[in-house]
Amino acid sequence: MPRKAKTGLDHFPFETDLFQDIKVRKLIKYQSAKAVAIYAYLLCIIYRDGYYVKWDRELPFIISESLGFDEAFVREAIECMVRLGLFSENIYRDKQVLTSRGIQQRYLRELSKLRRNGSVSEYSLLDSPHLATMKGSPLWLAKMKRDYRLNDDELNDLLDEWSKHVVDQDKHHTSAQDAKRHFENWYKKISEDKSVKRSQGNALRENNTRNEQSTTNDRRRAALQLTATAQDYKTSF
């Protein structure tokens, strides 16, 4: 029987400036330093199996038993972590899952260092939540390809690039329609920027070509002067 591929990590980076993080500082202020131990324990659970952990009734009990804190305090501390943004509130409320964009990014970075394959597919915070809807809208996709003269591969790559831009900029959309409008405006902007850069590049190349021609002509004139003989100067001026 084939061995199941390992998805979790044996260790994960613990940032030295953790206690400078404003979210952690607020967590300590609101819930005391004990809450940081709960946060660290949750990170160990998460990275051991991957990049998220499912919330269930047993989780606070397990943490309570392991750390010796009251179970009610554990629940309250986790709720505070969610409100502060240490874990994604949307995914926690909708899916009862504890994860965050930072956790997912660190997970992929560690896999890369270990040269192991892996991905963040379920509960991904690395793409716009509207990306799948947009890629599954045939009428809108057809309009985009027609209006902007794009083929399937070009449009798909642009959507992926836009999605990463949205996440990096922490941009939120009220609906898929809002996301589609933003994508079109974003594409127009990068197209204009590329057009300006092409024009600047062409102008620079033309200028360089003129300079090279001028330099070449100067060198030719200088060479002719150097090869001139006394006979050439017998003719009076």
XYZ file of C-alpha atoms in Angstrom:
237
model
C 0.000 0.000 0.000
C 1.535 3.364 -1.018
C 2.555 5.660 1.813
C 0.430 8.788 2.159
C 2.325 11.927 1.154
C 3.198 14.165 4.067
C 1.441 17.530 3.977
C 2.535 19.110 7.253
C 5.794 20.611 8.517
C 8.176 19.397 11.203
C 9.044 22.987 12.097
C 8.014 26.499 11.115
C 9.639 29.957 11.430
C 8.933 31.855 14.633
C 9.478 35.547 13.931
C 11.720 37.374 16.396
C 9.512 40.465 16.145
C 6.339 38.547 17.013
C 5.784 40.631 20.134
C 6.108 43.834 18.088
C 3.140 42.808 15.930
C 0.296 45.180 16.820
C -2.200 42.297 16.692
C -0.186 40.266 19.201
C 0.284 43.306 21.425
C -3.475 43.840 21.472
C -4.031 40.144 22.157
C -1.782 40.378 25.231
C -3.506 43.577 26.372
C -7.015 42.128 26.030
C -6.412 38.497 27.019
C -3.035 38.490 28.874
C 0.210 36.825 27.797
C -1.394 33.396 28.263
C -3.246 33.961 25.000
C 0.076 34.006 23.104
C 0.740 30.456 24.334
C -2.643 29.438 22.894
C -1.797 31.148 19.597
C 1.573 29.354 19.407
C -0.127 26.039 20.229
C -2.633 26.587 17.407
C 0.179 27.348 14.961
C 1.852 24.059 15.922
C -1.393 22.165 15.278
C -1.930 23.967 11.959
C 1.569 23.537 10.516
C 1.793 19.941 11.700
C -0.975 19.013 9.248
C -0.738 21.790 6.678
C -2.032 25.338 6.716
C -5.381 25.266 8.559
C -7.247 23.528 11.348
C -10.963 22.795 11.528
C -12.734 24.281 14.516
C -14.762 21.813 16.564
C -15.928 21.404 20.150
C -12.912 19.299 21.068
C -10.284 21.864 20.063
C -10.670 24.170 23.122
C -10.667 21.100 25.384
C -7.450 19.753 23.840
C -5.714 23.124 24.228
C -7.077 23.543 27.753
C -5.827 20.129 28.812
C -2.396 20.660 27.223
C -1.732 24.169 28.563
C -3.678 24.026 31.808
C -5.895 27.006 30.985
C -9.627 27.138 31.598
C -11.571 25.971 28.537
C -13.766 29.085 28.569
C -10.651 31.250 28.498
C -9.331 29.302 25.500
C -12.568 29.919 23.602
C -12.510 33.619 24.478
C -8.848 33.983 23.475
C -9.425 32.332 20.088
C -12.426 34.555 19.452
C -10.235 37.562 20.221
C -7.550 36.313 17.793
C -10.164 36.098 15.053
C -11.462 39.606 15.737
C -7.914 40.992 15.714
C -7.136 39.346 12.362
C -4.596 36.755 13.487
C -6.933 34.326 11.746
C -9.264 35.069 8.829
C -12.605 36.097 10.256
C -14.533 35.396 7.041
C -13.316 31.795 6.761
C -13.758 31.229 10.486
C -17.374 32.441 10.437
C -18.303 30.752 7.152
C -16.311 27.519 7.283
C -15.340 27.087 10.957
C -11.681 26.963 9.922
C -8.670 28.690 11.464
C -6.106 29.927 8.939
C -4.701 33.196 7.604
C -2.963 34.562 4.539
C 0.328 34.797 6.434
C 0.079 31.168 7.544
C -0.583 30.038 3.982
C 2.322 32.081 2.596
C 4.753 30.731 5.203
C 3.534 27.187 4.560
C 4.312 27.460 0.833
C 7.686 29.109 1.509
C 8.720 26.281 3.850
C 7.616 23.645 1.340
C 9.715 25.388 -1.300
C 12.772 25.373 0.992
C 12.246 21.655 1.607
C 11.786 21.092 -2.155
C 8.445 19.449 -1.531
C 5.372 19.785 -3.691
C 2.275 21.303 -2.184
C -0.424 23.854 -2.763
C -3.033 25.944 -1.013
C -6.334 25.017 -2.575
C -8.958 24.678 0.156
C -9.762 27.907 2.032
C -7.160 29.798 -0.004
C -6.565 33.412 0.943
C -3.929 33.814 -1.770
C -6.480 34.540 -4.507
C -9.441 36.856 -4.811
C -12.564 35.093 -3.484
C -14.311 36.117 -6.728
C -11.690 34.594 -9.045
C -13.480 31.259 -9.478
C -16.779 33.021 -10.236
C -15.112 35.225 -12.830
C -13.400 32.277 -14.518
C -16.753 30.498 -14.570
C -18.649 33.312 -16.316
C -18.613 32.346 -20.034
C -20.512 35.399 -21.301
C -18.245 37.832 -19.476
C -15.114 35.944 -20.559
C -16.277 36.022 -24.187
C -16.880 39.779 -23.930
C -13.407 40.338 -22.465
C -11.735 38.301 -25.217
C -13.700 40.134 -27.904
C -13.266 43.667 -26.513
C -9.566 43.373 -25.704
C -8.521 40.836 -28.366
C -7.306 38.230 -25.880
C -7.103 34.481 -26.269
C -8.047 31.977 -23.560
C -4.513 31.564 -22.181
C -3.821 35.300 -22.103
C -7.059 36.061 -20.274
C -6.535 33.235 -17.771
C -2.992 34.448 -16.990
C -4.232 38.013 -16.596
C -6.948 36.921 -14.170
C -4.373 35.072 -12.055
C -2.065 38.103 -12.089
C -4.939 40.409 -11.150
C -5.984 38.101 -8.311
C -2.500 38.240 -6.761
C -2.540 42.034 -7.149
C -5.883 42.199 -5.318
C -4.558 40.117 -2.419
C -1.289 42.070 -2.213
C -3.194 45.359 -2.102
C -5.714 43.923 0.394
C -8.498 45.012 -1.963
C -12.027 43.848 -1.137
C -14.984 43.728 -3.517
C -18.646 43.894 -2.592
C -19.622 41.432 -5.319
C -18.350 39.489 -8.328
C -19.672 42.297 -10.545
C -17.582 44.798 -8.601
C -14.546 42.511 -9.030
C -15.143 42.297 -12.796
C -15.263 46.098 -13.087
C -12.051 46.354 -11.113
C -10.371 43.779 -13.358
C -11.301 45.724 -16.507
C -10.022 49.006 -15.041
C -6.839 47.266 -13.851
C -6.256 45.752 -17.291
C -6.762 49.107 -19.032
C -4.274 50.704 -16.630
C -1.522 48.110 -17.128
C -2.126 48.191 -20.894
C -1.647 51.970 -20.911
C 1.487 51.638 -18.767
C 2.910 49.019 -21.143
C 2.083 51.231 -24.144
C 3.888 54.202 -22.552
C 6.913 52.029 -21.750
C 6.983 50.716 -25.339
C 6.873 54.279 -26.677
C 9.653 55.351 -24.322
C 11.677 52.290 -25.299
C 11.224 52.999 -29.013
C 12.221 56.636 -28.533
C 15.301 55.584 -26.551
C 16.308 53.069 -29.233
C 15.874 55.667 -31.992
C 17.966 58.144 -30.026
C 20.661 55.519 -29.445
C 20.628 54.643 -33.142
C 21.092 58.314 -34.095
C 23.923 58.672 -31.590
C 25.587 55.524 -32.908
C 25.291 56.781 -36.506
C 26.689 60.156 -35.514
C 29.581 58.487 -33.677
C 30.258 56.240 -36.677
C 30.323 59.233 -39.046
C 32.699 61.093 -36.714
C 35.019 58.093 -36.642
C 34.954 57.834 -40.434
C 35.847 61.507 -40.816
C 38.646 61.136 -38.283
C 39.956 58.053 -40.127
C 39.987 59.918 -43.446
C 41.956 62.752 -41.902
C 44.501 60.344 -40.435
C 45.027 58.573 -43.771
C 45.499 61.815 -45.742
C 48.977 62.270 -47.330
C 51.064 65.340 -48.129
C 49.994 64.990 -51.763
C 46.394 65.571 -50.694
C 47.339 69.010 -49.419
C 49.311 70.233 -52.476
C 46.173 71.691 -53.945
C 45.746 75.235 -52.747
C 42.661 76.012 -50.731
